């Protein structure tokens, strides 16, 4: 199990990019922190989620 | 080419011999302890994006006496900015960096204000913001917001980021709040309401969100955050 935004998710084995797409996020509009480390945008496709990972996905909306 | 402009003596100071730095300091001291003023005068804050959020944040910080500001934006003042940004008709066509610099100099001519008229990318984040202890994210586009926040958190390990997210339209003002989302990231806004055709940005909620951001910055400086 992977903890994503405080919820337990069956996402172990997926890349972060695959998880984001499945969950309906636009990858260009999020900041992802995994185990207290920011994952650069270009690494989303090469970073695997593993059992026990703790992930925060922050979604940004337009306007400023 | 990156332009660095240093604060020059503003017209207002030359034309207004009646106010001195001592008078401005005394007015502050009547309301707040001296240690607070000294902390604020020593503080350095960068504002990335000088639109509705950034221009309002910068004005609040200048009024509060934050001594060192860096203002970053590539854009010029446009007529579509007047509904929510600090600019006025005489500023139309000017770089936002220059227009906001002029506005802040009329509030407190003794501030140290640096400006950079440049587009921020993940490649120049470190050069622009490295060493700045607090950066306000005040961009408009969601992909740019995510790029800046992600780049600042990963490239500038000592920087605290105060971001604005979700403040369009006329929804309940009380939905706008300040939350600490990550160890070095505070996010202000309602997190959901984005600007869209027919549901644009209105002055009150933008100013409220900017007020949240500026207030968090002051808390961080004063040490009550």
Coordinates of C-alpha atoms in Angstrom, one line a residue:
Chain A
X1 CA 0.0 0.0 0.0
X2 CA 1.1 3.5 -0.7
X3 CA -0.1 6.5 1.3
X4 CA -1.2 9.3 -1.1
X5 CA -2.5 12.5 0.4
X6 CA -3.3 10.6 3.6
X7 CA -5.2 7.8 2.0
X8 CA -4.1 4.2 1.5
X9 CA -3.9 3.4 -2.3
X10 CA -3.1 0.2 -4.3
X11 CA -0.4 2.0 -6.3
X12 CA 2.7 0.0 -5.5
X13 CA 4.6 -0.9 -8.7
X14 CA 3.2 2.0 -10.7
X15 CA 5.3 4.9 -11.8
X16 CA 4.2 8.3 -10.3
X17 CA 3.2 9.5 -13.8
X18 CA 1.0 6.4 -14.4
X19 CA -0.7 7.0 -11.0
X20 CA -1.3 10.7 -11.7
X21 CA -2.8 9.9 -15.1
X22 CA -5.0 7.2 -13.6
X23 CA -6.2 9.4 -10.8
X24 CA -7.1 12.2 -13.2
X25 CA -4.3 14.7 -12.5
X26 CA -2.7 16.8 -15.2
X27 CA 1.0 16.1 -14.5
X28 CA 2.2 19.5 -15.6
X29 CA 0.0 21.1 -12.9
X30 CA 1.1 19.2 -9.8
X31 CA 4.0 19.1 -7.4
X32 CA 4.8 15.6 -6.0
X33 CA 6.7 14.9 -2.8
X34 CA 7.6 11.3 -2.1
X35 CA 9.0 10.4 1.3
X36 CA 9.7 14.1 2.0
X37 CA 11.6 14.6 -1.3
X38 CA 10.3 16.6 -4.3
X39 CA 10.2 14.5 -7.4
X40 CA 11.3 16.7 -10.4
X41 CA 8.8 16.7 -13.3
X42 CA 11.1 14.9 -15.7
X43 CA 11.5 12.0 -13.2
X44 CA 7.8 11.3 -12.7
X45 CA 7.9 8.7 -15.5
X46 CA 10.9 6.9 -14.0
X47 CA 10.0 6.9 -10.3
X48 CA 8.3 3.8 -9.0
X49 CA 5.9 3.8 -6.1
X50 CA 6.7 1.1 -3.5
X51 CA 4.9 -0.4 -0.5
X52 CA 5.2 2.0 2.4
X53 CA 5.9 5.1 0.4
X54 CA 4.2 8.3 1.6
X55 CA 3.3 10.7 -1.2
X56 CA 1.8 14.2 -1.3
X57 CA 0.3 15.4 -4.6
X58 CA -0.4 19.1 -4.7
X59 CA -2.6 20.3 -7.6
X60 CA -2.4 23.9 -8.8
X61 CA -5.3 25.8 -10.5
X62 CA -5.0 28.9 -12.6
X63 CA -5.3 32.5 -11.3
X64 CA -3.1 35.0 -9.7
Chain B
X1 CA 20.1 39.0 -21.3
X2 CA 19.1 39.5 -17.6
X3 CA 18.6 43.1 -16.5
X4 CA 19.2 44.1 -12.9
X5 CA 17.8 47.4 -11.8
X6 CA 18.7 48.9 -8.5
X7 CA 16.4 51.3 -6.6
X8 CA 16.9 54.9 -7.6
X9 CA 15.8 57.9 -5.7
X10 CA 12.1 58.3 -6.6
X11 CA 10.5 61.5 -7.9
X12 CA 8.2 61.5 -4.9
X13 CA 11.1 61.9 -2.5
X14 CA 12.6 64.8 -4.3
X15 CA 9.2 66.5 -4.4
X16 CA 8.2 65.7 -0.8
X17 CA 10.7 67.2 1.6
X18 CA 8.1 67.0 4.4
X19 CA 8.5 63.3 5.3
X20 CA 11.8 61.8 6.7
X21 CA 12.8 58.2 7.4
X22 CA 12.7 59.1 11.1
X23 CA 9.1 60.2 10.8
X24 CA 8.1 57.0 9.0
X25 CA 10.0 54.9 11.6
X26 CA 8.3 56.8 14.5
X27 CA 4.9 56.2 13.0
X28 CA 5.7 52.5 13.0
X29 CA 7.1 52.6 16.6
X30 CA 3.9 54.1 17.9
X31 CA 2.1 50.9 17.0
X32 CA 4.7 48.1 17.2
X33 CA 7.7 47.2 19.3
X34 CA 11.1 48.4 18.0
X35 CA 12.4 44.8 17.7
X36 CA 9.6 44.0 15.3
X37 CA 10.5 46.9 13.0
X38 CA 14.2 45.9 13.1
X39 CA 13.3 42.3 12.1
X40 CA 11.2 43.5 9.3
X41 CA 13.8 46.0 8.0
X42 CA 16.4 43.2 7.9
X43 CA 14.1 40.7 6.1
X44 CA 14.4 39.7 2.5
X45 CA 11.4 38.5 0.5
X46 CA 11.1 37.7 -3.2
X47 CA 7.8 37.9 -5.2
X48 CA 7.6 35.9 -8.4
X49 CA 4.8 37.2 -10.6
X50 CA 3.6 40.7 -10.3
X51 CA -0.1 40.3 -11.2
X52 CA -3.1 40.4 -8.9
X53 CA -1.4 38.4 -6.2
X54 CA 2.1 39.6 -6.5
X55 CA 1.4 43.4 -6.8
X56 CA -0.9 43.2 -3.7
X57 CA 1.6 41.1 -1.7
X58 CA 4.4 43.5 -2.5
X59 CA 2.4 46.5 -1.4
X60 CA 1.5 44.8 1.9
X61 CA 5.1 43.9 2.5
X62 CA 6.3 47.5 1.7
X63 CA 3.7 49.0 4.0
X64 CA 4.8 46.6 6.7
X65 CA 8.4 47.8 6.3
X66 CA 10.0 44.6 4.9
X67 CA 13.4 46.0 4.0
X68 CA 14.6 44.0 1.0
X69 CA 12.3 43.0 -1.8
X70 CA 13.0 41.2 -5.1
X71 CA 10.2 41.7 -7.7
X72 CA 10.3 39.3 -10.7
X73 CA 8.0 39.4 -13.8
X74 CA 8.5 39.5 -17.6
X75 CA 5.3 41.2 -18.5
X76 CA 4.0 44.7 -19.2
X77 CA 1.0 46.4 -17.5
X78 CA -2.1 45.8 -19.6
X79 CA -5.6 47.2 -19.5
X80 CA -6.9 43.8 -18.5
X81 CA -4.9 44.1 -15.3
X82 CA -6.7 47.1 -13.9
X83 CA -9.6 45.2 -12.4
X84 CA -7.5 43.6 -9.7
X85 CA -3.8 44.6 -9.8
X86 CA -2.2 47.5 -8.1
X87 CA -1.4 49.4 -11.3
X88 CA -3.2 52.5 -12.5
X89 CA -3.8 54.0 -16.0
X90 CA -0.5 55.9 -16.1
X91 CA 1.3 52.5 -15.8
X92 CA -0.2 51.0 -19.0
X93 CA 2.6 49.7 -21.2
X94 CA 5.3 49.8 -18.5
X95 CA 7.1 46.7 -17.3
X96 CA 5.3 45.5 -14.2
X97 CA 8.7 45.5 -12.4
X98 CA 9.2 49.2 -13.0
X99 CA 5.5 50.2 -12.3
X100 CA 5.4 48.3 -9.0
X101 CA 8.8 49.7 -8.1
X102 CA 7.4 53.2 -8.5
X103 CA 4.3 52.4 -6.5
X104 CA 6.4 50.9 -3.6
X105 CA 8.8 53.9 -3.6
X106 CA 5.7 56.2 -3.1
X107 CA 4.8 54.1 0.0
X108 CA 8.3 53.8 1.5
X109 CA 11.3 55.3 -0.5
X110 CA 13.8 53.8 1.9
X111 CA 13.2 50.2 1.0
X112 CA 15.8 48.2 -1.0
X113 CA 13.9 47.0 -4.0
X114 CA 15.6 44.9 -6.7
X115 CA 13.7 44.1 -9.9
X116 CA 14.2 41.4 -12.6
X117 CA 12.2 41.7 -15.8
X118 CA 12.6 38.1 -17.0
X119 CA 10.6 34.9 -17.6
X120 CA 11.1 32.4 -14.8
X121 CA 12.0 28.8 -15.9
X122 CA 13.2 25.8 -14.0
X123 CA 16.6 26.6 -15.4
X124 CA 16.9 30.1 -13.8
X125 CA 15.1 29.5 -10.5
X126 CA 18.3 28.9 -8.6
X127 CA 20.1 32.0 -10.1
X128 CA 17.1 34.2 -9.4
X129 CA 15.9 33.0 -6.0
X130 CA 18.9 31.1 -4.5
X131 CA 19.7 32.6 -1.1
X132 CA 16.2 34.3 -0.7
X133 CA 14.8 32.9 2.5
X134 CA 11.2 33.5 1.6
X135 CA 9.7 33.4 -2.0
X136 CA 6.0 34.2 -2.8
X137 CA 4.7 32.2 -5.7
X138 CA 2.2 34.6 -7.4
X139 CA 2.0 33.3 -11.0
X140 CA -1.2 32.9 -13.0
X141 CA -0.9 29.7 -15.0
X142 CA -1.2 26.4 -13.1
X143 CA 1.7 24.7 -14.9
X144 CA 3.9 27.7 -14.1
X145 CA 2.9 27.6 -10.5
X146 CA 3.7 23.9 -10.2
X147 CA 7.1 24.5 -12.0
X148 CA 8.1 27.3 -9.7
X149 CA 7.0 25.6 -6.4
X150 CA 8.6 22.3 -7.4
X151 CA 11.8 24.0 -8.6
X152 CA 12.2 26.2 -5.5
X153 CA 11.6 23.3 -3.1
X154 CA 14.1 21.0 -4.9
X155 CA 16.8 23.6 -5.9
X156 CA 16.7 26.1 -3.0
X157 CA 17.0 24.0 0.2
X158 CA 16.8 26.9 2.6
X159 CA 13.9 28.8 1.0
X160 CA 10.3 28.8 2.4
X161 CA 7.6 29.1 -0.3
X162 CA 4.3 30.9 0.2
X163 CA 2.0 30.1 -2.8
X164 CA -1.4 31.2 -4.0
X165 CA -3.8 28.6 -5.3
X166 CA -7.5 29.1 -6.1
X167 CA -9.0 32.6 -5.7
X168 CA -11.1 33.2 -8.9
X169 CA -14.7 34.4 -9.0
X170 CA -17.1 35.5 -6.3
X171 CA -17.2 32.5 -4.0
X172 CA -17.3 32.7 -0.3
X173 CA -14.3 34.8 0.9
X174 CA -14.0 32.6 3.9
X175 CA -13.1 29.6 1.7
X176 CA -9.7 31.2 1.2
X177 CA -7.3 30.0 3.9
X178 CA -3.6 29.4 4.7
X179 CA -2.4 25.8 5.0
X180 CA 1.1 24.4 5.6
X181 CA 1.2 21.7 2.9
X182 CA 4.8 20.6 3.1
X183 CA 7.7 21.4 5.5
X184 CA 8.8 24.5 3.5
X185 CA 5.5 25.2 1.6
X186 CA 2.5 27.2 2.7
X187 CA -0.5 27.4 0.3
X188 CA -3.1 30.2 0.4
X189 CA -6.4 30.1 -1.4
X190 CA -9.4 27.8 -1.7
X191 CA -7.3 25.2 -3.7
X192 CA -10.1 24.7 -6.3
X193 CA -11.5 27.8 -7.9
X194 CA -9.6 28.5 -11.1
X195 CA -10.0 31.3 -13.6
X196 CA -11.9 30.3 -16.6
X197 CA -13.8 32.1 -19.4
X198 CA -16.9 33.7 -17.7
X199 CA -15.5 33.1 -14.2
X200 CA -12.5 35.3 -14.0
X201 CA -10.4 36.9 -11.3
X202 CA -12.1 39.6 -9.2
X203 CA -10.3 42.1 -7.1
X204 CA -11.7 41.1 -3.6
X205 CA -10.8 37.4 -3.6
X206 CA -7.4 38.1 -5.2
X207 CA -6.6 40.7 -2.6
X208 CA -7.8 38.4 0.2
X209 CA -5.5 35.6 -1.1
X210 CA -2.6 38.0 -1.4
X211 CA -3.3 39.2 2.1
X212 CA -3.1 35.6 3.3
X213 CA 0.3 35.2 1.6
X214 CA 1.6 38.5 2.9
X215 CA 0.4 37.7 6.4
X216 CA 2.1 34.3 6.4
X217 CA 5.3 36.0 5.3
X218 CA 5.1 38.5 8.2
X219 CA 4.5 35.7 10.6
X220 CA 7.5 33.8 9.3
X221 CA 9.7 37.0 9.6
X222 CA 8.4 37.9 13.1
X223 CA 8.6 34.3 14.3
X224 CA 4.9 33.7 15.0
X225 CA 4.3 31.5 12.0

